[in-house]
Structure formats: C-alpha cells, structure tokens
Coordinates of C-alpha atoms in Angstrom, one line a residue:
M1 CA -0.1 7.0 -49.8
Q2 CA 3.1 5.0 -50.4
T3 CA 4.7 6.7 -47.4
K4 CA 1.8 5.7 -45.2
K5 CA 1.9 2.2 -46.4
S6 CA 5.6 2.1 -45.6
S7 CA 4.9 3.6 -42.2
V8 CA 2.6 0.8 -41.0
T9 CA 5.1 -1.8 -42.4
L10 CA 7.9 -0.2 -40.4
I11 CA 5.7 -0.1 -37.3
A12 CA 4.9 -3.8 -37.7
L13 CA 8.6 -4.7 -38.1
V14 CA 9.6 -2.8 -34.9
V15 CA 6.8 -4.4 -32.9
A16 CA 7.7 -7.8 -34.3
M17 CA 11.2 -7.5 -32.9
G18 CA 9.7 -9.0 -29.8
G19 CA 9.3 -12.1 -32.0
F20 CA 13.1 -12.0 -32.8
L21 CA 14.0 -11.9 -29.1
M22 CA 11.5 -14.7 -28.4
G23 CA 13.0 -16.9 -31.1
F24 CA 16.6 -16.1 -30.1
D25 CA 15.9 -16.7 -26.4
A26 CA 14.1 -20.0 -27.1
S27 CA 16.6 -21.6 -29.5
V28 CA 19.9 -20.3 -28.1
I29 CA 19.5 -23.0 -25.4
S30 CA 20.0 -25.6 -28.1
G31 CA 23.7 -24.9 -28.1
V32 CA 23.9 -24.5 -24.3
I33 CA 22.6 -27.8 -23.1
K34 CA 25.6 -29.8 -24.3
F35 CA 27.8 -27.8 -22.0
I36 CA 25.6 -27.3 -18.9
E37 CA 24.6 -30.9 -18.7
P38 CA 28.1 -32.1 -17.5
E39 CA 29.0 -28.8 -15.8
F40 CA 25.9 -28.9 -13.5
Q41 CA 25.7 -32.7 -13.6
L42 CA 22.1 -32.6 -14.8
S43 CA 19.7 -35.5 -15.1
K44 CA 17.6 -35.8 -18.3
I45 CA 14.6 -34.3 -16.7
E46 CA 16.7 -31.4 -15.3
L47 CA 18.1 -30.9 -18.8
G48 CA 14.6 -30.7 -20.1
W49 CA 13.8 -28.3 -17.3
A50 CA 16.6 -26.0 -18.4
V51 CA 15.0 -25.8 -21.8
A52 CA 11.3 -25.8 -20.8
S53 CA 11.4 -23.4 -17.9
L54 CA 11.2 -20.5 -20.3
S55 CA 7.9 -21.9 -21.6
L56 CA 6.5 -22.4 -18.1
S57 CA 6.8 -18.7 -17.2
A58 CA 5.7 -17.8 -20.7
T59 CA 2.6 -19.8 -20.1
A60 CA 1.8 -17.9 -16.9
A61 CA 2.6 -14.5 -18.6
M62 CA 0.2 -15.3 -21.5
M63 CA -2.7 -15.6 -19.1
V64 CA -2.3 -12.0 -17.9
A65 CA -0.7 -10.3 -20.9
G66 CA -3.9 -9.7 -22.8
P67 CA -5.9 -8.3 -19.9
I68 CA -3.0 -6.1 -18.7
S69 CA -2.5 -4.8 -22.2
D70 CA -6.3 -4.0 -22.3
K71 CA -5.8 -1.8 -19.2
F72 CA -2.4 -0.2 -19.8
G73 CA -2.0 -0.4 -23.6
R74 CA -0.1 -2.7 -26.0
I75 CA 3.1 -0.7 -26.3
V76 CA 3.5 0.0 -22.6
V77 CA 3.4 -3.8 -21.9
L78 CA 5.8 -4.5 -24.8
K79 CA 8.4 -2.1 -23.3
Y80 CA 8.3 -4.1 -20.0
S81 CA 8.9 -7.3 -22.0
A82 CA 12.0 -5.7 -23.5
I83 CA 13.3 -4.9 -20.0
L84 CA 12.8 -8.5 -19.0
Y85 CA 14.8 -9.7 -22.0
V86 CA 17.7 -7.4 -21.0
C87 CA 17.7 -8.6 -17.4
S88 CA 17.5 -12.2 -18.4
A89 CA 20.5 -12.0 -20.8
L90 CA 22.7 -10.5 -18.2
L91 CA 21.7 -12.9 -15.4
S92 CA 22.0 -15.9 -17.7
A93 CA 25.6 -14.9 -18.6
I94 CA 26.7 -14.7 -15.0
A95 CA 24.6 -17.6 -13.5
P96 CA 26.7 -19.3 -10.8
S97 CA 24.3 -22.3 -10.5
F98 CA 21.7 -24.2 -12.3
F99 CA 19.0 -22.6 -10.1
I100 CA 20.0 -19.1 -11.1
L101 CA 20.2 -20.1 -14.7
V102 CA 16.6 -21.4 -14.6
L103 CA 15.5 -18.2 -12.8
A104 CA 17.0 -16.1 -15.6
R105 CA 15.4 -18.3 -18.2
M106 CA 12.0 -17.9 -16.5
L107 CA 12.4 -14.1 -16.5
A108 CA 12.9 -14.3 -20.3
G109 CA 9.8 -16.5 -20.4
I110 CA 7.7 -13.7 -19.1
G111 CA 9.0 -11.5 -21.9
V112 CA 8.3 -14.3 -24.4
G113 CA 4.7 -14.7 -23.1
I114 CA 4.1 -11.0 -23.5
S115 CA 5.7 -10.8 -26.9
L116 CA 3.8 -13.8 -28.3
I117 CA 0.4 -12.4 -27.3
I118 CA 0.7 -8.7 -27.6
A119 CA 2.9 -8.2 -30.8
P120 CA 0.5 -10.1 -33.2
M121 CA -2.5 -8.5 -31.5
Y122 CA -1.1 -5.0 -31.9
I123 CA -0.2 -5.6 -35.6
A124 CA -3.6 -7.0 -36.4
E125 CA -5.3 -4.0 -34.8
I126 CA -3.3 -1.4 -36.7
A127 CA -3.0 -3.2 -40.1
P128 CA -5.4 -2.8 -43.1
A129 CA -7.5 -5.9 -43.7
E130 CA -6.0 -6.7 -47.1
K131 CA -2.5 -6.7 -45.6
R132 CA -3.2 -8.1 -42.1
G133 CA -2.1 -11.6 -42.8
R134 CA 1.3 -10.6 -44.2
L135 CA 2.0 -8.0 -41.5
V136 CA 1.0 -10.2 -38.6
S137 CA 3.3 -12.8 -40.1
F138 CA 6.2 -10.4 -39.5
N139 CA 6.1 -11.6 -36.0
Q140 CA 6.5 -15.2 -37.0
L141 CA 9.2 -14.2 -39.5
N142 CA 11.1 -12.4 -36.8
I143 CA 10.8 -15.4 -34.5
V144 CA 12.4 -17.7 -37.1
I145 CA 15.1 -15.1 -37.8
G146 CA 15.8 -15.0 -34.1
L147 CA 16.0 -18.8 -34.1
S148 CA 18.4 -18.8 -37.0
V149 CA 20.6 -16.1 -35.6
A150 CA 20.8 -18.1 -32.3
F151 CA 21.9 -21.2 -34.2
F152 CA 24.6 -19.1 -36.0
T153 CA 25.9 -17.4 -33.0
N154 CA 26.1 -20.7 -31.1
Y155 CA 28.2 -22.2 -33.9
L156 CA 30.3 -19.1 -34.1
I157 CA 31.1 -19.1 -30.4
V158 CA 31.9 -22.8 -30.5
H159 CA 34.1 -22.3 -33.5
L160 CA 35.9 -19.3 -32.0
G161 CA 36.5 -21.3 -28.8
N162 CA 38.7 -23.7 -30.9
S163 CA 40.9 -20.9 -32.2
N164 CA 44.1 -19.7 -30.8
A165 CA 43.5 -16.0 -31.2
S166 CA 44.7 -13.9 -28.2
W167 CA 41.4 -12.0 -27.9
V168 CA 39.5 -15.3 -27.7
E169 CA 41.5 -16.2 -24.6
T170 CA 41.2 -12.6 -23.2
F171 CA 37.4 -12.8 -23.3
K172 CA 37.4 -16.5 -22.2
I173 CA 35.1 -17.5 -25.1
R174 CA 36.3 -21.2 -24.9
E175 CA 35.9 -21.3 -21.1
Y176 CA 32.6 -19.5 -20.9
N177 CA 31.2 -20.5 -24.3
W178 CA 27.6 -21.1 -23.1
R179 CA 27.6 -17.9 -21.1
W180 CA 28.5 -15.9 -24.2
M181 CA 25.8 -17.7 -26.1
L182 CA 23.2 -16.5 -23.6
G183 CA 24.6 -13.1 -22.8
I184 CA 24.8 -11.8 -26.4
E185 CA 21.0 -11.2 -26.4
F186 CA 21.6 -8.1 -24.4
I187 CA 22.3 -6.1 -27.5
P188 CA 19.1 -6.6 -29.5
A189 CA 17.0 -6.4 -26.3
V190 CA 18.3 -2.9 -25.5
L191 CA 17.7 -1.9 -29.2
Y192 CA 14.1 -3.2 -29.0
F193 CA 13.3 -1.2 -25.9
F194 CA 14.4 2.1 -27.4
L195 CA 12.7 1.5 -30.8
L196 CA 9.3 1.0 -29.1
F197 CA 9.3 4.6 -28.1
L198 CA 8.8 5.4 -31.8
V199 CA 5.7 3.2 -32.1
P200 CA 2.1 4.7 -31.7
Q201 CA -0.5 3.1 -29.5
S202 CA -3.1 0.7 -30.9
P203 CA -6.0 2.6 -32.5
R204 CA -8.5 -0.1 -31.5
W205 CA -7.3 0.1 -27.9
L206 CA -7.6 3.9 -27.9
I207 CA -11.2 3.5 -29.1
L208 CA -11.9 1.0 -26.3
K209 CA -10.7 3.7 -23.9
G210 CA -12.8 6.4 -25.6
R211 CA -9.9 8.3 -27.1
L212 CA -11.4 8.6 -30.6
N213 CA -9.5 11.6 -31.9
E214 CA -6.1 10.0 -31.1
A215 CA -7.2 6.7 -32.7
L216 CA -8.4 8.6 -35.8
D217 CA -5.1 10.5 -36.2
I218 CA -3.2 7.2 -36.0
M219 CA -5.4 5.4 -38.6
K220 CA -5.1 8.3 -41.0
N221 CA -1.4 8.3 -40.5
V222 CA -0.9 4.6 -41.3
G223 CA -3.7 3.9 -43.7
D224 CA -6.3 5.4 -46.1
E225 CA -7.5 8.7 -44.8
K226 CA -10.8 8.3 -46.6
E227 CA -11.4 4.9 -44.9
A228 CA -10.2 6.0 -41.5
D229 CA -13.5 7.6 -40.3
K230 CA -15.5 4.6 -41.5
L231 CA -13.2 2.1 -39.8
V232 CA -13.3 4.1 -36.5
A233 CA -17.1 4.1 -36.7
E234 CA -17.2 0.4 -37.3
I235 CA -14.9 -0.4 -34.5
Q236 CA -16.8 1.9 -32.1
E237 CA -20.1 0.4 -33.2
S238 CA -18.9 -3.2 -32.5
I239 CA -17.8 -2.1 -29.0
L240 CA -21.0 -0.1 -28.2
L241 CA -23.2 -3.0 -29.3
D242 CA -21.8 -5.0 -26.5
A243 CA -24.0 -4.7 -23.5
I244 CA -21.4 -5.8 -21.0
P245 CA -18.9 -3.3 -19.9
K246 CA -15.2 -4.0 -20.6
E247 CA -14.3 -4.1 -16.9
K248 CA -16.7 -7.0 -16.3
I249 CA -15.3 -9.4 -18.9
S250 CA -14.4 -12.7 -17.4
I251 CA -12.9 -15.9 -18.7
K252 CA -16.3 -17.6 -18.4
E253 CA -17.6 -15.7 -21.4
L254 CA -15.1 -17.6 -23.6
F255 CA -17.2 -20.8 -22.9
D256 CA -20.5 -19.2 -23.9
P257 CA -22.3 -21.4 -26.6
S258 CA -21.8 -18.7 -29.2
M259 CA -18.0 -19.0 -28.7
K260 CA -17.9 -22.8 -29.1
L261 CA -16.6 -22.9 -32.7
V262 CA -13.9 -20.2 -32.3
M263 CA -12.7 -21.6 -29.0
T264 CA -12.6 -25.2 -30.4
I265 CA -10.6 -24.0 -33.4
G266 CA -8.3 -21.8 -31.3
I267 CA -7.5 -24.4 -28.6
G268 CA -7.2 -27.2 -31.3
I269 CA -4.7 -25.2 -33.4
A270 CA -2.8 -24.1 -30.2
I271 CA -2.3 -27.7 -29.2
L272 CA -1.5 -29.0 -32.7
Q273 CA 1.3 -26.4 -33.3
Q274 CA 3.3 -27.7 -30.3
I275 CA 2.4 -31.3 -30.1
V276 CA 4.0 -32.1 -33.5
G277 CA 7.4 -31.5 -31.8
I278 CA 8.5 -28.3 -33.5
N279 CA 10.2 -26.8 -30.4
C280 CA 12.0 -30.1 -29.8
V281 CA 13.6 -29.7 -33.3
F282 CA 14.4 -26.0 -32.7
F283 CA 15.6 -26.3 -29.1
Y284 CA 17.4 -29.6 -29.3
A285 CA 18.6 -29.4 -32.9
P286 CA 22.3 -30.2 -32.3
M287 CA 21.3 -33.1 -30.0
I288 CA 19.0 -34.6 -32.6
F289 CA 21.7 -34.3 -35.3
E290 CA 24.2 -35.9 -33.0
Q291 CA 21.9 -38.9 -32.7
S292 CA 22.5 -39.5 -36.4
G293 CA 26.3 -39.8 -35.7
I294 CA 27.6 -36.7 -37.5
G295 CA 29.5 -35.3 -34.6
T296 CA 29.3 -32.1 -32.5
D297 CA 30.7 -29.5 -35.0
A298 CA 28.6 -30.9 -37.9
S299 CA 25.5 -30.9 -35.7
F300 CA 25.9 -27.1 -35.0
I301 CA 26.4 -26.5 -38.7
Q302 CA 23.2 -28.5 -39.6
A303 CA 21.3 -26.6 -37.0
I304 CA 22.1 -23.4 -38.9
L305 CA 20.5 -25.1 -42.0
V306 CA 17.4 -25.6 -39.9
G307 CA 17.3 -21.9 -39.2
I308 CA 17.9 -20.9 -42.9
I309 CA 15.1 -23.2 -44.2
N310 CA 12.8 -21.9 -41.5
V311 CA 13.3 -18.3 -42.7
I312 CA 13.0 -19.1 -46.4
F313 CA 9.7 -21.0 -46.0
T314 CA 8.3 -18.5 -43.6
L315 CA 8.8 -15.9 -46.3
V316 CA 7.0 -18.2 -48.7
A317 CA 4.1 -18.4 -46.3
M318 CA 4.0 -14.7 -46.0
S319 CA 3.8 -14.3 -49.7
L320 CA 0.9 -16.8 -50.0
I321 CA -1.1 -16.3 -46.8
D322 CA -3.3 -13.5 -48.2
K323 CA -3.4 -15.1 -51.7
L324 CA -3.8 -18.8 -51.2
G325 CA -5.5 -18.5 -47.7
R326 CA -5.0 -19.8 -44.2
K327 CA -6.6 -23.2 -44.6
P328 CA -4.8 -24.4 -47.8
L329 CA -1.4 -23.6 -46.2
L330 CA -2.3 -25.6 -43.1
I331 CA -3.4 -28.6 -45.1
I332 CA -0.2 -28.6 -47.2
G333 CA 2.1 -28.0 -44.2
V334 CA 0.6 -30.4 -41.7
S335 CA 0.6 -33.2 -44.4
G336 CA 4.3 -32.5 -44.9
I337 CA 4.9 -32.6 -41.1
A338 CA 3.3 -36.0 -40.8
L339 CA 5.2 -37.4 -43.8
S340 CA 8.6 -36.1 -42.6
M341 CA 8.1 -37.5 -39.1
F342 CA 7.1 -40.9 -40.4
I343 CA 10.1 -41.2 -42.6
L344 CA 12.4 -39.9 -39.8
S345 CA 11.0 -42.6 -37.5
Y346 CA 11.6 -45.3 -40.1
S347 CA 15.2 -44.1 -40.7
F348 CA 16.1 -44.2 -37.0
N349 CA 14.5 -47.6 -36.7
A350 CA 16.7 -48.9 -39.5
A351 CA 19.9 -47.8 -37.8
N352 CA 22.3 -50.1 -35.9
Y353 CA 25.2 -49.5 -33.5
T354 CA 28.5 -51.4 -33.5
L355 CA 31.7 -50.5 -31.8
T356 CA 34.2 -52.2 -34.1
T357 CA 38.0 -51.9 -33.7
A358 CA 38.1 -49.1 -36.3
A359 CA 35.2 -47.3 -34.5
M360 CA 36.9 -47.5 -31.1
A361 CA 40.1 -46.0 -32.6
K362 CA 38.1 -42.9 -33.5
L363 CA 37.0 -42.2 -29.9
P364 CA 38.6 -39.4 -27.9
I365 CA 41.6 -40.3 -25.8
E366 CA 39.8 -39.1 -22.7
I367 CA 37.4 -42.1 -22.9
N368 CA 38.6 -45.2 -21.1
K369 CA 38.5 -47.6 -24.1
D370 CA 39.3 -50.6 -21.9
Q371 CA 36.0 -50.3 -20.3
L372 CA 34.3 -50.4 -23.7
L373 CA 36.0 -53.6 -24.8
I374 CA 33.1 -55.6 -23.4
L375 CA 30.9 -54.0 -26.1
K376 CA 33.4 -54.5 -28.9
D377 CA 31.8 -56.0 -32.1
K378 CA 28.4 -56.3 -30.4
T379 CA 25.5 -54.9 -32.6
F380 CA 22.6 -53.0 -31.1
N381 CA 19.4 -52.4 -33.1
T382 CA 18.1 -49.5 -31.1
D383 CA 19.7 -46.4 -29.7
T384 CA 18.1 -47.0 -26.3
E385 CA 19.8 -50.4 -25.9
F386 CA 23.2 -49.0 -27.1
K387 CA 23.1 -46.0 -24.7
K388 CA 22.1 -48.2 -21.8
A389 CA 25.0 -50.5 -22.5
V390 CA 27.5 -47.6 -22.8
R391 CA 26.3 -46.1 -19.5
S392 CA 26.7 -49.4 -17.7
T393 CA 30.3 -49.7 -18.8
I394 CA 31.8 -46.2 -18.5
G395 CA 29.3 -44.5 -16.1
I396 CA 26.5 -42.0 -16.6
Q397 CA 28.7 -38.8 -16.4
A398 CA 31.2 -40.0 -19.0
A399 CA 28.4 -41.3 -21.2
N400 CA 26.6 -38.0 -21.1
R401 CA 29.8 -36.0 -21.8
Y402 CA 31.0 -38.2 -24.8
E403 CA 27.6 -39.5 -26.1
S404 CA 28.0 -37.7 -29.4
E405 CA 31.5 -39.1 -30.1
I406 CA 30.5 -42.6 -29.1
I407 CA 27.3 -42.6 -31.2
S408 CA 29.2 -41.1 -34.2
A409 CA 31.7 -43.9 -34.0
A410 CA 29.3 -46.7 -33.7
I411 CA 26.2 -45.8 -35.8
E412 CA 25.3 -47.1 -39.2
M413 CA 22.5 -45.2 -40.8
N414 CA 21.6 -42.7 -43.6
A415 CA 22.4 -39.4 -42.0
T416 CA 21.6 -37.5 -45.2
L417 CA 18.1 -38.8 -45.1
I418 CA 17.7 -37.7 -41.5
L419 CA 18.9 -34.2 -42.5
F420 CA 16.4 -34.0 -45.3
C421 CA 13.5 -35.2 -43.1
I422 CA 14.3 -32.6 -40.4
L423 CA 14.6 -29.8 -43.0
G424 CA 11.3 -31.0 -44.7
F425 CA 9.6 -31.0 -41.3
V426 CA 10.8 -27.4 -40.6
A427 CA 9.8 -26.2 -44.1
S428 CA 6.3 -27.7 -43.7
F429 CA 5.9 -26.1 -40.3
A430 CA 7.2 -22.8 -41.5
I431 CA 4.6 -22.5 -44.3
S432 CA 1.7 -23.5 -42.1
L433 CA 1.4 -23.8 -38.3
G434 CA 4.2 -21.4 -37.6
P435 CA 2.8 -18.1 -39.1
V436 CA -0.8 -19.2 -39.7
M437 CA -1.6 -19.9 -36.1
W438 CA -0.9 -16.4 -34.9
V439 CA -2.7 -14.9 -37.8
L440 CA -5.8 -17.0 -36.9
F441 CA -5.5 -16.0 -33.3
S442 CA -5.6 -12.4 -34.3
E443 CA -8.7 -12.9 -36.4
L444 CA -10.9 -15.4 -34.7
F445 CA -12.0 -13.6 -31.6
P446 CA -14.4 -10.6 -31.2
N447 CA -12.9 -7.2 -30.5
R448 CA -14.3 -7.0 -27.0
I449 CA -12.7 -10.2 -25.7
R450 CA -9.7 -10.6 -28.0
G451 CA -7.2 -9.9 -25.3
I452 CA -8.4 -12.5 -22.8
A453 CA -9.2 -15.0 -25.6
I454 CA -5.7 -14.9 -27.1
S455 CA -4.3 -15.1 -23.6
L456 CA -6.2 -18.4 -23.0
V457 CA -5.2 -20.1 -26.3
G458 CA -1.7 -18.8 -25.9
F459 CA -1.7 -20.3 -22.4
V460 CA -2.7 -23.7 -23.9
N461 CA -0.1 -23.4 -26.6
S462 CA 2.7 -22.6 -24.2
A463 CA 1.6 -25.2 -21.7
V464 CA 1.8 -27.9 -24.3
S465 CA 5.2 -26.5 -25.5
F466 CA 6.5 -26.7 -21.9
L467 CA 5.5 -30.4 -21.5
V468 CA 6.9 -31.4 -24.9
Q469 CA 10.2 -29.7 -24.3
L470 CA 10.5 -31.0 -20.7
L471 CA 9.9 -34.6 -21.7
F472 CA 11.9 -34.7 -24.9
P473 CA 15.4 -35.7 -23.4
W474 CA 13.6 -38.3 -21.3
E475 CA 11.7 -39.6 -24.3
L476 CA 14.9 -40.0 -26.3
S477 CA 16.5 -41.8 -23.4
K478 CA 13.5 -44.1 -22.6
L479 CA 11.5 -44.4 -25.8
G480 CA 14.3 -43.9 -28.3
T481 CA 14.3 -41.8 -31.4
T482 CA 12.1 -44.1 -33.4
W483 CA 9.0 -44.0 -31.1
T484 CA 9.5 -40.3 -30.2
F485 CA 9.3 -39.2 -33.8
L486 CA 6.5 -41.6 -34.7
L487 CA 4.4 -40.1 -32.0
F488 CA 4.9 -36.6 -33.4
G489 CA 3.9 -37.9 -36.9
L490 CA 0.7 -39.4 -35.5
F491 CA -0.3 -36.2 -33.8
A492 CA 0.2 -34.3 -37.1
F493 CA -1.9 -37.0 -39.0
F494 CA -4.9 -36.6 -36.6
G495 CA -4.5 -32.8 -36.7
L496 CA -4.9 -32.8 -40.4
F497 CA -8.4 -34.2 -40.1
F498 CA -9.2 -31.5 -37.5
I499 CA -8.2 -28.8 -39.9
L500 CA -10.2 -30.3 -42.8
K501 CA -13.4 -30.7 -40.8
L502 CA -13.6 -27.5 -38.6
L503 CA -11.4 -24.7 -39.9
P504 CA -13.1 -21.9 -42.0
E505 CA -11.2 -19.5 -44.3
T506 CA -10.6 -16.0 -42.8
K507 CA -8.6 -14.2 -45.5
G508 CA -9.7 -10.8 -46.9
K509 CA -12.3 -10.1 -44.2
S510 CA -12.2 -7.3 -41.6
L511 CA -12.1 -8.3 -37.9
E512 CA -15.7 -7.0 -37.6
E513 CA -16.9 -9.1 -40.5
L514 CA -15.3 -12.2 -39.1
E515 CA -17.0 -11.5 -35.7
V516 CA -20.4 -11.5 -37.4
V517 CA -19.7 -14.8 -39.3
L518 CA -18.0 -16.8 -36.6
M519 CA -20.2 -15.7 -33.7
S520 CA -23.4 -16.5 -35.7

C-alpha cells in the first residue's frame, strides 16, 4: 500500500511540473523588462504588453483546454503544452524584435493556459479524497518553485554578466543577459515532455469514454484496491444519471439556476485571486523594489526573497489545507493581503524625493548631471511628481534607463518596511488564494461539466490577470505607488466579505458528494 501511495504522489509531482514551467515562464519576465525597455524603446503600455501578452494567450487557451482534454485526454493535451514551452523558450532567446518576443511569449501563454487548467484537473481526478487537497496543491507548489527559480536565475545571469570570466564573454552573457534569462527554460520544458510518457491517463476521463477496465486498473494501481470498484461504480453512476450526452454539453449549462452558487463562487474567487495584484508583485518584483530606492542589484536579490517566502508558505498551506480547511485559510490569507497592501500604500505615501549635492554625486557618470541641476535641493512628495520632473529635464529615454539609480539617490523612506510588507503580502497569498483557488476549482463543479466549467473560471482569472499586468506600469507612472497599492488593498478587503458570506467548506468530501451538496 505504501508503494501505491507513493505512486500517486509521484504522478502528481510529474503532472505538476506544468505548474513549474508556468511559474518560471511568468516571472522570468520580471528580470527581462529592465533590459528590453531601453533596447526596444518601449512605452509603459508596451512594457505592460511584454508582460501581459502571456496571460492574453493563456486566457484564450483556457477556454478550449478543458473541452479539448475531454475529447483527447488530459495527458495528451499536457504533452502539447510541453512542446509549446520548448518552442517559446527557443524563440524568446533569439527574438530579433519586440513583435517576435511578444509572439514567443504568447506561445508560452497557450502552454500556461493548458497547464493551469488540466494539471489540477488531472490530479483531482486521480487523487484519493482524503489527499486531494494536498496533491492538487502540488501544482501551486510547483508554480511558486518555478517563480523562485526564475528570480534566482535572473539574478545569477545579471551577476555573471558583471564578472570578467572568459566563458562569460564567450557565451555573451552580459551582452545577451535577457535572452539567456528566457532561453534557459528549454531544459525543464524538454524534461517535462518526456516524463509525461510515464503518466497514466485520468481514470475519470477513461470512464467518461466507457473504458472501464483501463480505469479500474489505474485506480487499483494508485489507490486502495478494495475501494477501486466502489469508486468506479460511483463515478459511472454520476455520469449515467446525467440525461444529456457529453457531446451536447454547452457553456449555457453553466448558467442554469442549479449552477448559480458554484459559478458565483468560482468566478468571484477567480477575480479576487488576480485583482489583489499578486502577479504585479511576481512579474514586476525588481521594478517595485527599485521604487523604494535600493538599487538594481539589491532589487534582484530581494526578488529572490519573494520566491523563497512564496515556497515556504505554500508548503505551510499544503500541510494545513486538508486539516484546517479551505475557508479558514482564505479568511486568514486575504486579511493579511489587505493589511499588507494598506501599510505598503501608507509607506510610499510617506516617502519624499530630494536630489541633494550628495545624492547627485552618487549618480552614474553616464547621466548628464548639469541637466538635473534645476531639480537640485527641490523636494517632491510623490513619486509621480518626481518622475515627471526628471523626464522633463533629461528626456524620457534617459529617465527610463536610469530611473532606478535616480530614485535610489533621491528617495527618503523606510525601505525595510516596504520589504516586509511585500513579503507579508506574498506569504498571505501563498497560504490562501494561491493554492486554495485551484483546489476549489477542482472540487466545485460536477463531473460531467468540470472541463468546461474550469475553463470558464480559468478564462476569467486569466483575463483579469492580463488587465492587471498590462496596466501596472501605467498605474505606477500615472497614479503612483501609493494609490496603486491602496486599490489592491481595497479589492482584498471587499473580497474578504465575499468569502465570509458565500464560500462553503469542501474538505474531506468526494467529488460526487460535493456535487450532491452544491447542486442541491
């Protein structure tokens, strides 16, 4: 029995590698944007597009991933996602223009959309009820590990670029730093593709296709042999009780009155997870830390701390999700998100910016300091006013290229408090909305329409993510850090009331039991 339990765990880990690639692909751009903005002379919206384009194609992929996997099988579709990751990594590394780079990012986005939908769905369908929460959380764990590895490899490449080693020059790591950041994903993507050949098909999908013996063999191999026959019978009964054939399922059925509660919860949680700004922190982490004046190198190091905290608290969530439950974790985490964002907003509001003689002496020699003399000893109370003044004196291109150095020299604020607020925000997210949302998605919807339902709520989640990522650089430029983070805090505050009022507890129940409770 121990061998079989280990078997389903290993299967879940392999499938969840799609989450690793998703996390890596999504956050690696955080280190890239500083270099592509001046190289391709991007506007703030174009910079946001470089980040958000992945989510746009992921949004489209989510709408078809579920139905396609219902037709061809979960594992087959995941293999195609691995191929997309491979192609994206190679194309990103050699992209000669901004257009090609965005195209490569959108290819990866299709893989992301597939991974986000199919990986947790597959794990939920093969996992025992008592371990389902923890095993489905493997996908979120791998996402945050991917995020962390991307932060680390970004820092490593930047650090290597400053060395004088001959091999660094040979491989042009300094010259092509952002290309190396994107291209290194080729290695785990190829590994994922080949490991998927070792994973069995989903037993619930096999039953949907009438392949009962194959499904029974798999369930006996990964679970309790005595319970396998009973589970197959329950799944088969829940499918047969449905009068409408699988082929005729349409999206209209999701808006049937009997689906009102589960769809409200699903769409509400999907929006909440992204509208609190988590992907802005993950995908723009070095940029955010640079706004606190710590400098480029330190911002990359602190981004690594974000990844480490994310992994640690995701592990905490995995240990508690089947003990404490889904709803308590969400209440605790969303409360922490709101508090962290409110304090972050207050901290940036208290900052001021002054280019003193000593501050100007710290600026790089490449900056024309004579142009900045007009700003000498003037104090600005908001980052938006200061950035506008800098752009008007040295020009937009120079301001974009040296923004971090200029802010670092001029700002007066508590950078340590900013770091703790960001880490507190990430920790709160990692024990709540991060892993719990995908567990809920795998549990809320009936067997017959799970594929299309998860595709829809995944679509909503990814669409909101796209908009938040796209607008974030523009928000920082136009609204400033204070108002941007205040908005995220308010969204979390109202989301907390949504959770308290509507969300039921789902832990410890089989998917068939939950269908009876929620649909009634």
